[in-house]
C-alpha positions as a LaTeX table, in Angstrom:
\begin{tabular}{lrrr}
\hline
Residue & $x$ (\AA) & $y$ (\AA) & $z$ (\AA) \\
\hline
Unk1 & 0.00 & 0.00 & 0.00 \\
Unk2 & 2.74 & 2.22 & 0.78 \\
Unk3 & 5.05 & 1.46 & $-2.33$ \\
Unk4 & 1.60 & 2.54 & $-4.35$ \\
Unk5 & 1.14 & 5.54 & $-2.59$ \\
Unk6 & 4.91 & 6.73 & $-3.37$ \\
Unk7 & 4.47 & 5.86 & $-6.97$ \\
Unk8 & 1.08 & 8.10 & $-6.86$ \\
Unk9 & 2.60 & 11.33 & $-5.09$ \\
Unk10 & 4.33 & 13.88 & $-7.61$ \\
Unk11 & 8.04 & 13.75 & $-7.13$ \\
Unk12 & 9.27 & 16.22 & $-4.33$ \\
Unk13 & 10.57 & 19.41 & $-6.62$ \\
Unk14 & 13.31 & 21.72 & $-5.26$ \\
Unk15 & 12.15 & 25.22 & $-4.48$ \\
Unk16 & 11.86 & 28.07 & $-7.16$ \\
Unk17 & 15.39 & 30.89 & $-6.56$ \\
Unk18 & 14.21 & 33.92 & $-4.97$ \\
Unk19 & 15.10 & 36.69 & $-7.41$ \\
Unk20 & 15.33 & 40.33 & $-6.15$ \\
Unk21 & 12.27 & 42.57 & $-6.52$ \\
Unk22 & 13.36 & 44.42 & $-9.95$ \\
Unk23 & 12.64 & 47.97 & $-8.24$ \\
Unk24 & 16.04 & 46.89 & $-5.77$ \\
Unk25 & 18.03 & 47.05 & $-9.00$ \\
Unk26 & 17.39 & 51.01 & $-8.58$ \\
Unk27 & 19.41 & 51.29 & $-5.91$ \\
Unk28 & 22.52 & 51.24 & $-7.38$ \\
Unk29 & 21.22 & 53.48 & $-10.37$ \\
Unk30 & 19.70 & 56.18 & $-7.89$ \\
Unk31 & 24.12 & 55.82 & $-6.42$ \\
Unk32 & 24.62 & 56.35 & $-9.52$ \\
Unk33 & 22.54 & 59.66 & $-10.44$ \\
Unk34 & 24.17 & 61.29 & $-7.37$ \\
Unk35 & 27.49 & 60.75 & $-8.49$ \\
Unk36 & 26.60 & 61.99 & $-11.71$ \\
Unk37 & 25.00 & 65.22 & $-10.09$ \\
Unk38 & 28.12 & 65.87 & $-8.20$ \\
Unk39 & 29.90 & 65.73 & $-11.69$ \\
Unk40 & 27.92 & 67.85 & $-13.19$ \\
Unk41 & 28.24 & 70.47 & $-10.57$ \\
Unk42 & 32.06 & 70.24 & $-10.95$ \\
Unk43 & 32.39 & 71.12 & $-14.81$ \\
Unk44 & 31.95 & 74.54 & $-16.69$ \\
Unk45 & 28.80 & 74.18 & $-18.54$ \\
Unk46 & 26.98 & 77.38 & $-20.51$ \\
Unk47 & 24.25 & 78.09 & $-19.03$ \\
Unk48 & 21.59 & 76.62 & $-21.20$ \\
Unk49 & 22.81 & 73.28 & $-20.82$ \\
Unk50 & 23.27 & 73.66 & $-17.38$ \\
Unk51 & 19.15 & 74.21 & $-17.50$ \\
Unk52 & 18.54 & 71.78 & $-19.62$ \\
Unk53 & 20.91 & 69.32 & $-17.88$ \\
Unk54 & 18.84 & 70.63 & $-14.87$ \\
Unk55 & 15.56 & 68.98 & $-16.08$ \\
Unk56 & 16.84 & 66.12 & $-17.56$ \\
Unk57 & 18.38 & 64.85 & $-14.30$ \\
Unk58 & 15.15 & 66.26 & $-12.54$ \\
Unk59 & 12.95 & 63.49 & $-14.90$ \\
Unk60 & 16.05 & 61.14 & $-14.20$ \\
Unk61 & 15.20 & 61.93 & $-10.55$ \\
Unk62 & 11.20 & 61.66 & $-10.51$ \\
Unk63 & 11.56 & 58.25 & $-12.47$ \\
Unk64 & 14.18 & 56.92 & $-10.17$ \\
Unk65 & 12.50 & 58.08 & $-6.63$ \\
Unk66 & 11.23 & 55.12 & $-4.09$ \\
Unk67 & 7.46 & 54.55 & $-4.63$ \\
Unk68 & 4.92 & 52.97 & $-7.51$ \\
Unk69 & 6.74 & 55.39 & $-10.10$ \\
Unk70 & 10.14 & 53.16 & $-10.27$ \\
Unk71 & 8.17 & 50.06 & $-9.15$ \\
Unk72 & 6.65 & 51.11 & $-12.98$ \\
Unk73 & 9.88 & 51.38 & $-14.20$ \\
Unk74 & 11.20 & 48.44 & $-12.49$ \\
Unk75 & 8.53 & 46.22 & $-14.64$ \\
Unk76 & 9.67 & 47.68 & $-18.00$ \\
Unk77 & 13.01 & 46.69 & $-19.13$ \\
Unk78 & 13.68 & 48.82 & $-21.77$ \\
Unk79 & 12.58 & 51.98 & $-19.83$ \\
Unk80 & 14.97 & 50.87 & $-16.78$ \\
Unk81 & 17.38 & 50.57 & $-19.93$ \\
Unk82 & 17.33 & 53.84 & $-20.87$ \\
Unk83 & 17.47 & 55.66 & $-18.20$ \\
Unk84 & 20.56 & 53.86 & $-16.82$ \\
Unk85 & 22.04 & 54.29 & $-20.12$ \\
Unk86 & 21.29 & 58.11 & $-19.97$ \\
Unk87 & 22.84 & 58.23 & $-16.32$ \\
Unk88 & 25.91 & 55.89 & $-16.87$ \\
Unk89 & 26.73 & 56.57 & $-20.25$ \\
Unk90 & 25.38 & 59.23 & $-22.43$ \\
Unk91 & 24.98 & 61.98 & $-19.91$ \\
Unk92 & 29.02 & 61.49 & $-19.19$ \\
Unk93 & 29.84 & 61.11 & $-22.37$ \\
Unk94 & 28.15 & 64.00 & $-23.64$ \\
Unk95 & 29.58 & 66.66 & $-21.46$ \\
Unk96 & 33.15 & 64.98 & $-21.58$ \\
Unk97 & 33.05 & 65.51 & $-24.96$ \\
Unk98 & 32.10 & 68.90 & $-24.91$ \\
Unk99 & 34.76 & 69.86 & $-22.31$ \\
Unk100 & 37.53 & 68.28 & $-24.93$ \\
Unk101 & 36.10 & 69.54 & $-27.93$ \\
Unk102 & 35.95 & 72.98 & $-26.22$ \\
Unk103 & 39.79 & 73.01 & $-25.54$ \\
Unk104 & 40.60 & 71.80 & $-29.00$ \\
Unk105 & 38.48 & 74.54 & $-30.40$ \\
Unk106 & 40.63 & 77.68 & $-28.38$ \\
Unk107 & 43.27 & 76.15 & $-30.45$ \\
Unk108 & 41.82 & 75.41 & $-33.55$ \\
Unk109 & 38.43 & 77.26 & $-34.17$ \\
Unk110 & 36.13 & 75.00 & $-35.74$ \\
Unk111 & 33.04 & 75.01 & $-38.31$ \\
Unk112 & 30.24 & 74.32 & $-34.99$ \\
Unk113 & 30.54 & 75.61 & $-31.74$ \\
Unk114 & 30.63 & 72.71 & $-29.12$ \\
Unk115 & 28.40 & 74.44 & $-26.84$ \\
Unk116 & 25.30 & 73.78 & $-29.73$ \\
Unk117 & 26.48 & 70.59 & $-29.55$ \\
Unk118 & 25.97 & 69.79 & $-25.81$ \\
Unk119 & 23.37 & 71.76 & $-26.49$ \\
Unk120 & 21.82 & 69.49 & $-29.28$ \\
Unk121 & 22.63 & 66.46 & $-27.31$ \\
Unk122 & 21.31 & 67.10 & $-23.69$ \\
Unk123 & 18.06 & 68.35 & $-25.86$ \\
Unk124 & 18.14 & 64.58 & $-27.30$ \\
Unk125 & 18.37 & 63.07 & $-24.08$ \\
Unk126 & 15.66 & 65.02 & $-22.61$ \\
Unk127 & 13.27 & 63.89 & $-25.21$ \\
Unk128 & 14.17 & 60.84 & $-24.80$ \\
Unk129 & 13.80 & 60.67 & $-21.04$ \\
Unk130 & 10.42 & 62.45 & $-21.81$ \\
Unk131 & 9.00 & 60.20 & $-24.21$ \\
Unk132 & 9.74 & 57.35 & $-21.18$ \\
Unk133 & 8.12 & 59.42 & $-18.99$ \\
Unk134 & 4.92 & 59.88 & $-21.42$ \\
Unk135 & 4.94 & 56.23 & $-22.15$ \\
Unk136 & 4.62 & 55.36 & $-18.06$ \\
Unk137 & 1.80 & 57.82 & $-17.71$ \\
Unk138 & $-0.12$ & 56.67 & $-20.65$ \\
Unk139 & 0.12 & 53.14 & $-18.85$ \\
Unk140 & $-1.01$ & 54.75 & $-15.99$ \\
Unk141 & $-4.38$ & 56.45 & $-17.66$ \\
Unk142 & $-5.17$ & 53.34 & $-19.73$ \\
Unk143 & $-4.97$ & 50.93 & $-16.31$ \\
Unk144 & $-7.85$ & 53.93 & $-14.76$ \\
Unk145 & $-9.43$ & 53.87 & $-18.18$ \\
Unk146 & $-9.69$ & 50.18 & $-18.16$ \\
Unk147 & $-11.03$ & 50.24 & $-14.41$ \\
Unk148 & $-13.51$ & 52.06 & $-15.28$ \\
Unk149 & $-14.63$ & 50.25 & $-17.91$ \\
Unk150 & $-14.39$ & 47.19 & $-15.61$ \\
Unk151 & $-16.85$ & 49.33 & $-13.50$ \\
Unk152 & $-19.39$ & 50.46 & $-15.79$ \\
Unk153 & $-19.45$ & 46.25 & $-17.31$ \\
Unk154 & $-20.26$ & 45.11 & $-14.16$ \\
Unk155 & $-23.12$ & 47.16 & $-13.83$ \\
Unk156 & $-21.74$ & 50.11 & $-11.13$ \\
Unk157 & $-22.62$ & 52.90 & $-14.03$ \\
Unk158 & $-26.09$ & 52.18 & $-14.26$ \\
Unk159 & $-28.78$ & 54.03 & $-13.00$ \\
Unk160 & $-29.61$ & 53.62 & $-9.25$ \\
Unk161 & $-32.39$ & 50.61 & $-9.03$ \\
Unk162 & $-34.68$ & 51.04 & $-6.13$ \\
Unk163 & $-36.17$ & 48.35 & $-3.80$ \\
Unk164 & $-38.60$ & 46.21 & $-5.28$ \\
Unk165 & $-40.60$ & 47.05 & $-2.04$ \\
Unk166 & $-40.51$ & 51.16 & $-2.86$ \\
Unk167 & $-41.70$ & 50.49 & $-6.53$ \\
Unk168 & $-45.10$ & 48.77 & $-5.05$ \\
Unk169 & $-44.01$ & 45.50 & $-5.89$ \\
Unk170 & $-44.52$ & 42.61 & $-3.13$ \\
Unk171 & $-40.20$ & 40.92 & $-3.03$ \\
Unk172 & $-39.13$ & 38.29 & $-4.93$ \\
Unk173 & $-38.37$ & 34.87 & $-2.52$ \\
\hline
\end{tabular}
């Protein structure tokens, strides 16, 4: 009886890993982000990519901050993608650039000032960080959009239906 039994049971199955909540892989963006802040307030920027710079890291920061708008984030690959690409690679890249070109060009005047440049490149990056931003909120309006559609299905948008007992009508058993 036993022996049957044994055969009968499903095999015993080790237990699933325990992967990290994705919105934990933040953390070491967020690190990130402030070291890139504190570069960016050592170099000489002009002053309109200093603003622009400015916003950008101020989406970089809104996206990144603890609560349901990086737990968003967290869920979408890509999005998590390119902000940490913005942060650790084209941010950095794009004002290191602009601080060589700008010495090369005291020497050597060139064809396109490399302040349009920076310019033209933070201006990239902010539309890029915006159209992530856009995409997250549109997620956000079609999840209430689809709740209330959910609602009104179910019958919460009709009108109000009064007792059978106030419409002169004896209750149904």
């Amino acid at each position: 009886m036993y022996g049957a039994g044994a055969l009968l049971a499903p095999p015993p199955r080790p237990p699933a890993p325990a992967f990290e909540e994705p919105s934990s892989r933040l953390d070491e963006l967020r690190a990130d982000l402030v070291t890139l802040r504190a570069y960016l307030a050592r170099v000489d920027l002009p002053a309109a990519a200093t603003e622009r710079l400015a916003a950008l890291t101020g989406l970089l920061d809104g996206l990144l901050a603890p609560g349901w708008v990086s737990e968003a984030l967290a869920e979408d690959p890509e999005g998590a993608h390119v902000v940490a690409r913005a942060v650790r690679r084209d941010v950095p890249e794009s004002v290191d650039a602009y601080l060589r070109t700008r010495w090369w060009t005291r020497l050597a005047p060139g064809a396109r000032a490399p302040e349009e440049e920076l310019e033209r490149q933070v201006a990239l990056l902010h539309g890029e960080a915006q159209e992530l931003v856009d995409g997250l909120r549109e997620a956000e309006e079609l999840r209430q959009r689809s709740h209330t559609k959910y609602l009104e299905d179910r019958g919460g948008g009709g009108p109000r239906r009064t007792s059978p007992a106030k419409e002169g009508r004896p209750p149904e058993p």
